[in-house]
PDB file of C-alpha atoms in Angstrom:
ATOM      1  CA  UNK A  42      16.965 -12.866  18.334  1.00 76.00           C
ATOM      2  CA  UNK A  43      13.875 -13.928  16.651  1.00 86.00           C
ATOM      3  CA  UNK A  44      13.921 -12.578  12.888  1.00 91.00           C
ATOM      4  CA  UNK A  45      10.667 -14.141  12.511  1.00 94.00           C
ATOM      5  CA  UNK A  46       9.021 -10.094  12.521  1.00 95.00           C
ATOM      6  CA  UNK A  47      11.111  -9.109   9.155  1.00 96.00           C
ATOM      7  CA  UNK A  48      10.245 -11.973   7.205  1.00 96.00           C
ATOM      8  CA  UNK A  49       6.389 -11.764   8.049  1.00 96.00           C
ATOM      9  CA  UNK A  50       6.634  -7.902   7.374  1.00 96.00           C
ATOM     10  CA  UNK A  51       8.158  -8.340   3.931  1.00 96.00           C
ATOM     11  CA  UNK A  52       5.789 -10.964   2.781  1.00 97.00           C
ATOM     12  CA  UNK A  53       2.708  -9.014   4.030  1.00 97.00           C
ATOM     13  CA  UNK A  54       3.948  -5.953   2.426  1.00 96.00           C
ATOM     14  CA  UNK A  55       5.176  -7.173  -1.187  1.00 97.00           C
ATOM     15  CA  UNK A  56       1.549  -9.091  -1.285  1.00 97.00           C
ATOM     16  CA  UNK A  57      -0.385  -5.924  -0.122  1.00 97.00           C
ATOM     17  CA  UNK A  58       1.689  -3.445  -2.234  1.00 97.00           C
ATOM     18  CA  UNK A  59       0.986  -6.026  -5.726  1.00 97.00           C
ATOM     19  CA  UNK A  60      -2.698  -5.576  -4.346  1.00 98.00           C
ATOM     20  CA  UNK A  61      -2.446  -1.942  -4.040  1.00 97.00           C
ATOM     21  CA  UNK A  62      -0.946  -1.450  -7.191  1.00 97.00           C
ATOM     22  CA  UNK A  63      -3.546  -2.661  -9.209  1.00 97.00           C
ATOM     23  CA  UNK A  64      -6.712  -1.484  -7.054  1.00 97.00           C
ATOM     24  CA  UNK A  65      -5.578   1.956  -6.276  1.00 96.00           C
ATOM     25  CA  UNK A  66      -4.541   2.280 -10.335  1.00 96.00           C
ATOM     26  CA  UNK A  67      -7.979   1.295 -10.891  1.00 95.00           C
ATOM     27  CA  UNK A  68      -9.274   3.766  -8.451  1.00 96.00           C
ATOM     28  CA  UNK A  69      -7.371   6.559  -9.355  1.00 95.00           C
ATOM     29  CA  UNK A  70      -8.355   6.000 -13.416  1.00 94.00           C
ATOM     30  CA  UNK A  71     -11.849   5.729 -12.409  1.00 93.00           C
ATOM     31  CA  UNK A  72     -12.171   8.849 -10.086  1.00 93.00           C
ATOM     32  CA  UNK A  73     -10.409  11.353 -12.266  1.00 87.00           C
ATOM     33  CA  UNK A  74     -12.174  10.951 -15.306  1.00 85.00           C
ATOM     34  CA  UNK A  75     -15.223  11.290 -13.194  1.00 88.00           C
ATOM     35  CA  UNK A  76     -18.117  14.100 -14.057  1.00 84.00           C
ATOM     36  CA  UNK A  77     -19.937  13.333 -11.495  1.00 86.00           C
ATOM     37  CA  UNK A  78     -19.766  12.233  -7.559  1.00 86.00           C
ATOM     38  CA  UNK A  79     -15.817  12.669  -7.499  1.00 89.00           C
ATOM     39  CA  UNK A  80     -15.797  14.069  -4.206  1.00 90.00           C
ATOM     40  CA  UNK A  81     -18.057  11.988  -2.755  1.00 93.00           C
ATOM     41  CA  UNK A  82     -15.876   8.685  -4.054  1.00 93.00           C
ATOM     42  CA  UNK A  83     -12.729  10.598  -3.469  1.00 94.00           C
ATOM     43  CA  UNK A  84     -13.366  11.355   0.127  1.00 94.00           C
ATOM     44  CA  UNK A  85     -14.133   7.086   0.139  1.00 94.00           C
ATOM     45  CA  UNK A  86     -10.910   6.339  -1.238  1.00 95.00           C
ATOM     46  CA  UNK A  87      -9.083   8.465   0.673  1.00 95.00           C
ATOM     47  CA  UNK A  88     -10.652   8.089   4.448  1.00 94.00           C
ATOM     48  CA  UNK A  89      -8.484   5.051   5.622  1.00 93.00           C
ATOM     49  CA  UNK A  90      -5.301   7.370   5.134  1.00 91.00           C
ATOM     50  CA  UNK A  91      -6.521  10.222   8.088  1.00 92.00           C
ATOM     51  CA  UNK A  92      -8.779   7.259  10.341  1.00 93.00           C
ATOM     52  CA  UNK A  93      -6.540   6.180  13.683  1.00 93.00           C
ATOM     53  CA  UNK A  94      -5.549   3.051  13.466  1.00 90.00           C
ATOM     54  CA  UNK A  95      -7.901   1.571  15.670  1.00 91.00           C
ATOM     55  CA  UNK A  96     -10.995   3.187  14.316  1.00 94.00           C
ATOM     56  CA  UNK A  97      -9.624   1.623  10.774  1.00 94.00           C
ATOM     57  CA  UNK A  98      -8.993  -1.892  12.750  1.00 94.00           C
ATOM     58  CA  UNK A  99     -12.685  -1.855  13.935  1.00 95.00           C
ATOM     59  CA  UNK A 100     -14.466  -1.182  10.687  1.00 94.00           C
ATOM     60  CA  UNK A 101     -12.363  -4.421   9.231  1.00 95.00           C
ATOM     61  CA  UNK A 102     -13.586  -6.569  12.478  1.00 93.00           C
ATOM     62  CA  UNK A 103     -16.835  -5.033  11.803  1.00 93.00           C
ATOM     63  CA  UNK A 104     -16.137  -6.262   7.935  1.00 94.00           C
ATOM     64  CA  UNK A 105     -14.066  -9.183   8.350  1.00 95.00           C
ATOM     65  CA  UNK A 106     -15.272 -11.446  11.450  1.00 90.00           C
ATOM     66  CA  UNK A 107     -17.044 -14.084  11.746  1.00 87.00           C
ATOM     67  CA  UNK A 108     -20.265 -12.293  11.815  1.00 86.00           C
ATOM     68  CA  UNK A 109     -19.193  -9.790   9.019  1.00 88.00           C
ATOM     69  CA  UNK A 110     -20.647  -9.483   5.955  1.00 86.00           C
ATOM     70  CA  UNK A 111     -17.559 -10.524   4.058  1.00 93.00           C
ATOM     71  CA  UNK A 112     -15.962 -12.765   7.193  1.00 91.00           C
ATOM     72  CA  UNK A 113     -19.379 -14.317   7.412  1.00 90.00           C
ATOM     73  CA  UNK A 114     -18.831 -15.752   3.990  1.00 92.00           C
ATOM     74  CA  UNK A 115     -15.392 -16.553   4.184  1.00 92.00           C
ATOM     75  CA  UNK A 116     -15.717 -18.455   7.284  1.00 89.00           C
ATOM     76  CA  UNK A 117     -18.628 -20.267   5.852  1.00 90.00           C
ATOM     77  CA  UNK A 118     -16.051 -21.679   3.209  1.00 92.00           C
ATOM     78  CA  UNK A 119     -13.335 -22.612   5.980  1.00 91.00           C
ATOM     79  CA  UNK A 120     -11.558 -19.159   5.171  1.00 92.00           C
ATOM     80  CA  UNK A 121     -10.358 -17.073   8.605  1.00 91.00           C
ATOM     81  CA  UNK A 122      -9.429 -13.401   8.156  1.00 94.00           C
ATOM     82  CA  UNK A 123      -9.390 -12.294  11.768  1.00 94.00           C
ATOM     83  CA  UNK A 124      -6.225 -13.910  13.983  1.00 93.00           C
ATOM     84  CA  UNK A 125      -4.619 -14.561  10.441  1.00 95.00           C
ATOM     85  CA  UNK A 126      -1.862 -13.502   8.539  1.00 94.00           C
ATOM     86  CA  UNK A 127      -4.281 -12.872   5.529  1.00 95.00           C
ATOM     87  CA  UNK A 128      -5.642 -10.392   7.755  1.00 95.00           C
ATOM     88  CA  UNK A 129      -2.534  -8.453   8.465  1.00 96.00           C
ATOM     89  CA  UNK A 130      -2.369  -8.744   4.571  1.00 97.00           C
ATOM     90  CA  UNK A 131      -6.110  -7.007   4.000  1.00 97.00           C
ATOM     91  CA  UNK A 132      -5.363  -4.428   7.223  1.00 96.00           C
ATOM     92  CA  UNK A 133      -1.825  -3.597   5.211  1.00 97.00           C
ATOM     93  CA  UNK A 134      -3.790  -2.913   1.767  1.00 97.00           C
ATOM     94  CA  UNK A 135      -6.696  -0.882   3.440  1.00 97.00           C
ATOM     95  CA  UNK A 136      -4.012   1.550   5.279  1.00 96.00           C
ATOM     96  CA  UNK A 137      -1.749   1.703   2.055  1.00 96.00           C
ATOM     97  CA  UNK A 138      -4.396   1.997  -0.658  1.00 97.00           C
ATOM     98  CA  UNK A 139      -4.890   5.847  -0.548  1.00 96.00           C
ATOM     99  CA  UNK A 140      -1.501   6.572  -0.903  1.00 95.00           C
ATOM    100  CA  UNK A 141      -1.215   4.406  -3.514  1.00 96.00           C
ATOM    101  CA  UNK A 142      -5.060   5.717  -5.034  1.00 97.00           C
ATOM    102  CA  UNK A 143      -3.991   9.647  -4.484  1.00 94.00           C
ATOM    103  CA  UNK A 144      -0.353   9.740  -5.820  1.00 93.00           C
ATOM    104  CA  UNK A 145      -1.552   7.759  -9.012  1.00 94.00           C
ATOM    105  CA  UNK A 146      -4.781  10.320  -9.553  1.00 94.00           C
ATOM    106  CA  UNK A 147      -2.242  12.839  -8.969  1.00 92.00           C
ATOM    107  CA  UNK A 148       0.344  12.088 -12.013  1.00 92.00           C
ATOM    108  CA  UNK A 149      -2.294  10.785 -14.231  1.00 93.00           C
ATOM    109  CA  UNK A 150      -4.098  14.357 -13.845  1.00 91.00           C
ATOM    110  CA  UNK A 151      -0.914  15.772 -15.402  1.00 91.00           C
ATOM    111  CA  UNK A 152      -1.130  13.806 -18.439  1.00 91.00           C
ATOM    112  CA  UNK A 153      -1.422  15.977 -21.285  1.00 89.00           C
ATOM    113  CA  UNK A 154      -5.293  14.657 -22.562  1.00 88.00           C
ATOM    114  CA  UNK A 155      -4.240  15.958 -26.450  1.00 92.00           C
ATOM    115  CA  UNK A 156      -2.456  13.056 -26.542  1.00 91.00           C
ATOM    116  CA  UNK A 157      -5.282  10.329 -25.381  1.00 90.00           C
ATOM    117  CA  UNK A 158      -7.473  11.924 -27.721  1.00 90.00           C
ATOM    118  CA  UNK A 159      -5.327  11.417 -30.465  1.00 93.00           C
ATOM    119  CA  UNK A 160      -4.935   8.066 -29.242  1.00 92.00           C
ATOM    120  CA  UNK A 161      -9.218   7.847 -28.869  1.00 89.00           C
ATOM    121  CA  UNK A 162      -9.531   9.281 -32.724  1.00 91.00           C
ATOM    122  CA  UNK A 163      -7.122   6.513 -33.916  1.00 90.00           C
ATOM    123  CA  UNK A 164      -9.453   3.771 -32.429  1.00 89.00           C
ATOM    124  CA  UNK A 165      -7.153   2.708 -29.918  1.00 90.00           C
ATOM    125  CA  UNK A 166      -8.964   0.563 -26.860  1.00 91.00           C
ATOM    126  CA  UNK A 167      -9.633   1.987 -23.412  1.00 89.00           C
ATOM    127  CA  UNK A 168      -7.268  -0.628 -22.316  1.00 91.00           C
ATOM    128  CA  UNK A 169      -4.832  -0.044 -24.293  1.00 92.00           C
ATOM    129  CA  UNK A 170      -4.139   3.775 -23.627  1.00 92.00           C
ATOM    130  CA  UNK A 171      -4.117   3.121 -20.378  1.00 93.00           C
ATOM    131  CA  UNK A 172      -1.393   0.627 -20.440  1.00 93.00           C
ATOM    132  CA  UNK A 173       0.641   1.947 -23.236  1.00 93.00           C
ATOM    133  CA  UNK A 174       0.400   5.648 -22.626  1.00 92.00           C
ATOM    134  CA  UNK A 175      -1.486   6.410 -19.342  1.00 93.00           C
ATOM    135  CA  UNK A 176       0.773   4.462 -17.146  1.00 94.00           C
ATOM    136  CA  UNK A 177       3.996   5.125 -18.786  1.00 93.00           C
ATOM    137  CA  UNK A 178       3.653   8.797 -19.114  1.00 93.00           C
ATOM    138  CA  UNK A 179       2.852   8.984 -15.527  1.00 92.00           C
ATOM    139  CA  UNK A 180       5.443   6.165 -14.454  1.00 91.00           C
ATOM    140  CA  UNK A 181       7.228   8.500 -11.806  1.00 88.00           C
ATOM    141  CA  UNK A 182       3.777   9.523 -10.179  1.00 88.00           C
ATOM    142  CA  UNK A 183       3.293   5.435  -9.764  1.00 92.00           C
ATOM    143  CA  UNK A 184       6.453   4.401  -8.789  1.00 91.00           C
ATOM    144  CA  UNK A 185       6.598   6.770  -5.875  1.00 88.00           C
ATOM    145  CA  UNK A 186       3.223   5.648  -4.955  1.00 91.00           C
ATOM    146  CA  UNK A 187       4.170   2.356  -4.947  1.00 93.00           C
ATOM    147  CA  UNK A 188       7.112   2.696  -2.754  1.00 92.00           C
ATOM    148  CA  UNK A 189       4.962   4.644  -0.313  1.00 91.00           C
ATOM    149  CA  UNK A 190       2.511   2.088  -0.555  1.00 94.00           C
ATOM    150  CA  UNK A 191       5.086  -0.339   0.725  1.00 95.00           C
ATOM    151  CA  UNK A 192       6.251   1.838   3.211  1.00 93.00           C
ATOM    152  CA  UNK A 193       3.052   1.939   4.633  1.00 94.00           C
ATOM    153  CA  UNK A 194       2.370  -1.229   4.631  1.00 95.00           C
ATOM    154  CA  UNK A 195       5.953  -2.443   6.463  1.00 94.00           C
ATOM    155  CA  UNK A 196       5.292  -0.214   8.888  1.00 92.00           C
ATOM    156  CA  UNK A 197       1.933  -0.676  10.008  1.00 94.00           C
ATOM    157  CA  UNK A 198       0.573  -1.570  12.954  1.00 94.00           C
ATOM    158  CA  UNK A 199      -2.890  -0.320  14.871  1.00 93.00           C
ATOM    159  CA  UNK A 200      -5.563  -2.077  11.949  1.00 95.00           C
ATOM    160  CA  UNK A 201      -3.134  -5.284  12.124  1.00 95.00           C
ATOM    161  CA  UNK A 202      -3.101  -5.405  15.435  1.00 95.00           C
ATOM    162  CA  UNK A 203      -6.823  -5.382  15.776  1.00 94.00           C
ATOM    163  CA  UNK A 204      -7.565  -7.545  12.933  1.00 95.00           C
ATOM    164  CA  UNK A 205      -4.485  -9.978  12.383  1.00 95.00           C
ATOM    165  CA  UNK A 206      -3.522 -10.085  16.532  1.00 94.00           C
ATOM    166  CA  UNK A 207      -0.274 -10.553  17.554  1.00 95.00           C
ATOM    167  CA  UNK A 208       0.652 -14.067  17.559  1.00 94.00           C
ATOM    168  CA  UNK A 209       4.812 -14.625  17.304  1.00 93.00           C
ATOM    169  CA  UNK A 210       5.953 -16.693  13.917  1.00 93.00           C
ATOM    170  CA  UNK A 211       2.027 -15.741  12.222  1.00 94.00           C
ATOM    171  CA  UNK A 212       1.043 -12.471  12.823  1.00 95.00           C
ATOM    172  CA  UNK A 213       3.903 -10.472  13.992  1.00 96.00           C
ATOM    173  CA  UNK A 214       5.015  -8.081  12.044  1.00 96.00           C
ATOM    174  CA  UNK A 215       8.027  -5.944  12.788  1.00 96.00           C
ATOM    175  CA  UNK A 216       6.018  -2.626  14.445  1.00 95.00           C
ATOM    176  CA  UNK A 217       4.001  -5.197  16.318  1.00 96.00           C
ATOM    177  CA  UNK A 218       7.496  -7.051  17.851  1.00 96.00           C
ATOM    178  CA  UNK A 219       8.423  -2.984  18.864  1.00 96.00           C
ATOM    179  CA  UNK A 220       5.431  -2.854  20.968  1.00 95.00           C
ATOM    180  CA  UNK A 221       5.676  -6.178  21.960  1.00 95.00           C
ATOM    181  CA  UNK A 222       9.098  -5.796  23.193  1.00 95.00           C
ATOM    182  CA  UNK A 223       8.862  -2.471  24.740  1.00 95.00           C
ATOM    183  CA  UNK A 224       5.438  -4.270  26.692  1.00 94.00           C
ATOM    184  CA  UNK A 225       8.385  -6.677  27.827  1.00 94.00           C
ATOM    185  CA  UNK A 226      10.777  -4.144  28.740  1.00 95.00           C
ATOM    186  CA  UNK A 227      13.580  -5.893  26.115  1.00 95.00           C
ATOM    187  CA  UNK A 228      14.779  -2.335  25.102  1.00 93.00           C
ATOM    188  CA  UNK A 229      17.892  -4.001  23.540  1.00 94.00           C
ATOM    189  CA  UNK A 230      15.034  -5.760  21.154  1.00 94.00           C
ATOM    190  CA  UNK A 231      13.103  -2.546  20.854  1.00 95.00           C
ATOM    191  CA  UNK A 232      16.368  -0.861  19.416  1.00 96.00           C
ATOM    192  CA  UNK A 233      17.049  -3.370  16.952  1.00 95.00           C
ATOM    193  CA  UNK A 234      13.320  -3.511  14.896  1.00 95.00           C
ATOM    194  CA  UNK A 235      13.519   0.374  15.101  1.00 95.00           C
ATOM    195  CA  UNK A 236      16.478   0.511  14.052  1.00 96.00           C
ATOM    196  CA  UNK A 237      15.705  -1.537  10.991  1.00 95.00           C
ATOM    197  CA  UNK A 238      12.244  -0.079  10.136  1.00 94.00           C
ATOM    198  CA  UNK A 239      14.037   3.519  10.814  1.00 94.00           C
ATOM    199  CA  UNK A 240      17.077   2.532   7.959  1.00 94.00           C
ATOM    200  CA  UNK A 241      14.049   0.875   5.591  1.00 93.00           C
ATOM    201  CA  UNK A 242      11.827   3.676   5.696  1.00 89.00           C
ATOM    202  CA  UNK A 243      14.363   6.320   4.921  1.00 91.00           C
ATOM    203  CA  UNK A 244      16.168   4.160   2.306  1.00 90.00           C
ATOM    204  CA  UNK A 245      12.519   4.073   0.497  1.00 87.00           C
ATOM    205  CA  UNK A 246      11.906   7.949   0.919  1.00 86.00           C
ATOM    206  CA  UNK A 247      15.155   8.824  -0.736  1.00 87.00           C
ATOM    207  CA  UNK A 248      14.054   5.928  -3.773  1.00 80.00           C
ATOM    208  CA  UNK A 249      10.667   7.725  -4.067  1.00 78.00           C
ATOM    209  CA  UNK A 250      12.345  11.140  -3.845  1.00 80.00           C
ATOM    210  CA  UNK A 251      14.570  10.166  -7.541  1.00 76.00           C
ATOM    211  CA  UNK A 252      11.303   8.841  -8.868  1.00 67.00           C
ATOM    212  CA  UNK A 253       8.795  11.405  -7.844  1.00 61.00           C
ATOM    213  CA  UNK A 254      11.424  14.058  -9.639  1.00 61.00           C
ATOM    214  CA  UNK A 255      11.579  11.918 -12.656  1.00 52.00           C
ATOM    215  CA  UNK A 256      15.305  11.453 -11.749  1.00 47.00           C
ATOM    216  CA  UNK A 257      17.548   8.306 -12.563  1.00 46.00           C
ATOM    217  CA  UNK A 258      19.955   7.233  -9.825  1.00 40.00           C
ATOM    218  CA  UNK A 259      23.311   8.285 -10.542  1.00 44.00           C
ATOM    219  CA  UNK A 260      25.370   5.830 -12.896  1.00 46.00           C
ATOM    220  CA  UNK A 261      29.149   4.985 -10.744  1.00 39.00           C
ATOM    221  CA  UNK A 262      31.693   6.767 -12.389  1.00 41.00           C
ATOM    222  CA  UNK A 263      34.429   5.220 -13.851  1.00 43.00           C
ATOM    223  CA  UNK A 264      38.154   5.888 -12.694  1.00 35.00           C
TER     224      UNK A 264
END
């Protein structure tokens, strides 16, 4: 069996979840401490996470081929998105970003703002309350996004399909080898990728279950 598909899959989803992190942290700093226009930017931020799949995948051929705004460009300097694995990388950040965006927006609105304007009266730097008390104080918040930001990301497959393709050792992530194999009618395959996507995916909603509670895994006991 070709284990090709899990490789691909991790790499596409540790790069797009680092991407993710820091865009949808960004985001989510940005929109809260908006006045003005936060629903309008919101409902931006948060559209890829209800679009199908397909609808998503056209807007980034729309975005990212060759006549594209962006894919223009790219192509003009020898870069190609579409038929690429750095296109199964963009279609696995656009999918995963709102999750990412609207669970970090989420914990940082619970932040108790007495303590940033303490931190604002004693001169300290935008940047620095965000790192050193706006992220830590809503760590769990983030880490649970993050994870769910993975899990997005391993397991997606319409917008990579459209964008990326489905070519076997470049492209082909684990979902896509499911639908491949089931096109094939290699059940026995079809078992195996669901199988592992099936244990992943649970093993990361039990991990963002601890964090989202603010809960530490349980230390082994000693006998």
């Amino acid at each position: 069996m070709d284990f090709r598909p899990f490789y691909i899959s991790i790499q596409v989803a540790f790069i797009a979840t680092v991407v993710t992190f820091f865009l949808g942290l960004a985001a989510a700093n940005a929109v809260y401490k908006m006045k003005r226009g936060k629903g309008v930017i919101d409902a931006i931020c948060t559209l890829p996470m209800i679009l199908p799949p397909t609808v998503a995948g056209f807007f980034l051929l729309l975005t990212f081929g060759r006549g594209g705004i962006i894919g223009g460009f790219l192509n003009s300097i020898g870069i190609q998105v579409v038929f690429s694995w750095l296109g199964a990388v963009i279609a696995a950040v656009f999918v995963s970003f709102p999750l990412m965006y609207r669970t970090a927006r989420g914990a940082f609105e619970q932040i108790d703002q007495n303590v940033i304007y303490a931190a604002e009266t004693l001169g300290f730097s935008k940047l620095k309350i965000f790192w050193t008390l706006k992220v830590p104080m809503a760590k769990a918040g983030i880490l649970a996004g993050t994870v769910l930001a993975f899990a997005r990301a391993l397991g997606e497959f319409g917008a990579t399909i459209m964008l990326a393709g489905n070519i076997p050792g470049r492209t082909q992530t684990m979902a896509i080898a499911v639908f491949s194999a089931v096109s094939a009618n290699n059940r026995q395959v079809a078992f195996t990728w669901v199988a592992i996507l099936s244990a992943m995916s649970f093993a990361m909603i039990i991990l963002m279950n601890f964090w989202a509670g603010g809960k530490r895994l349980p230390k082994s006991r000693k006998l």
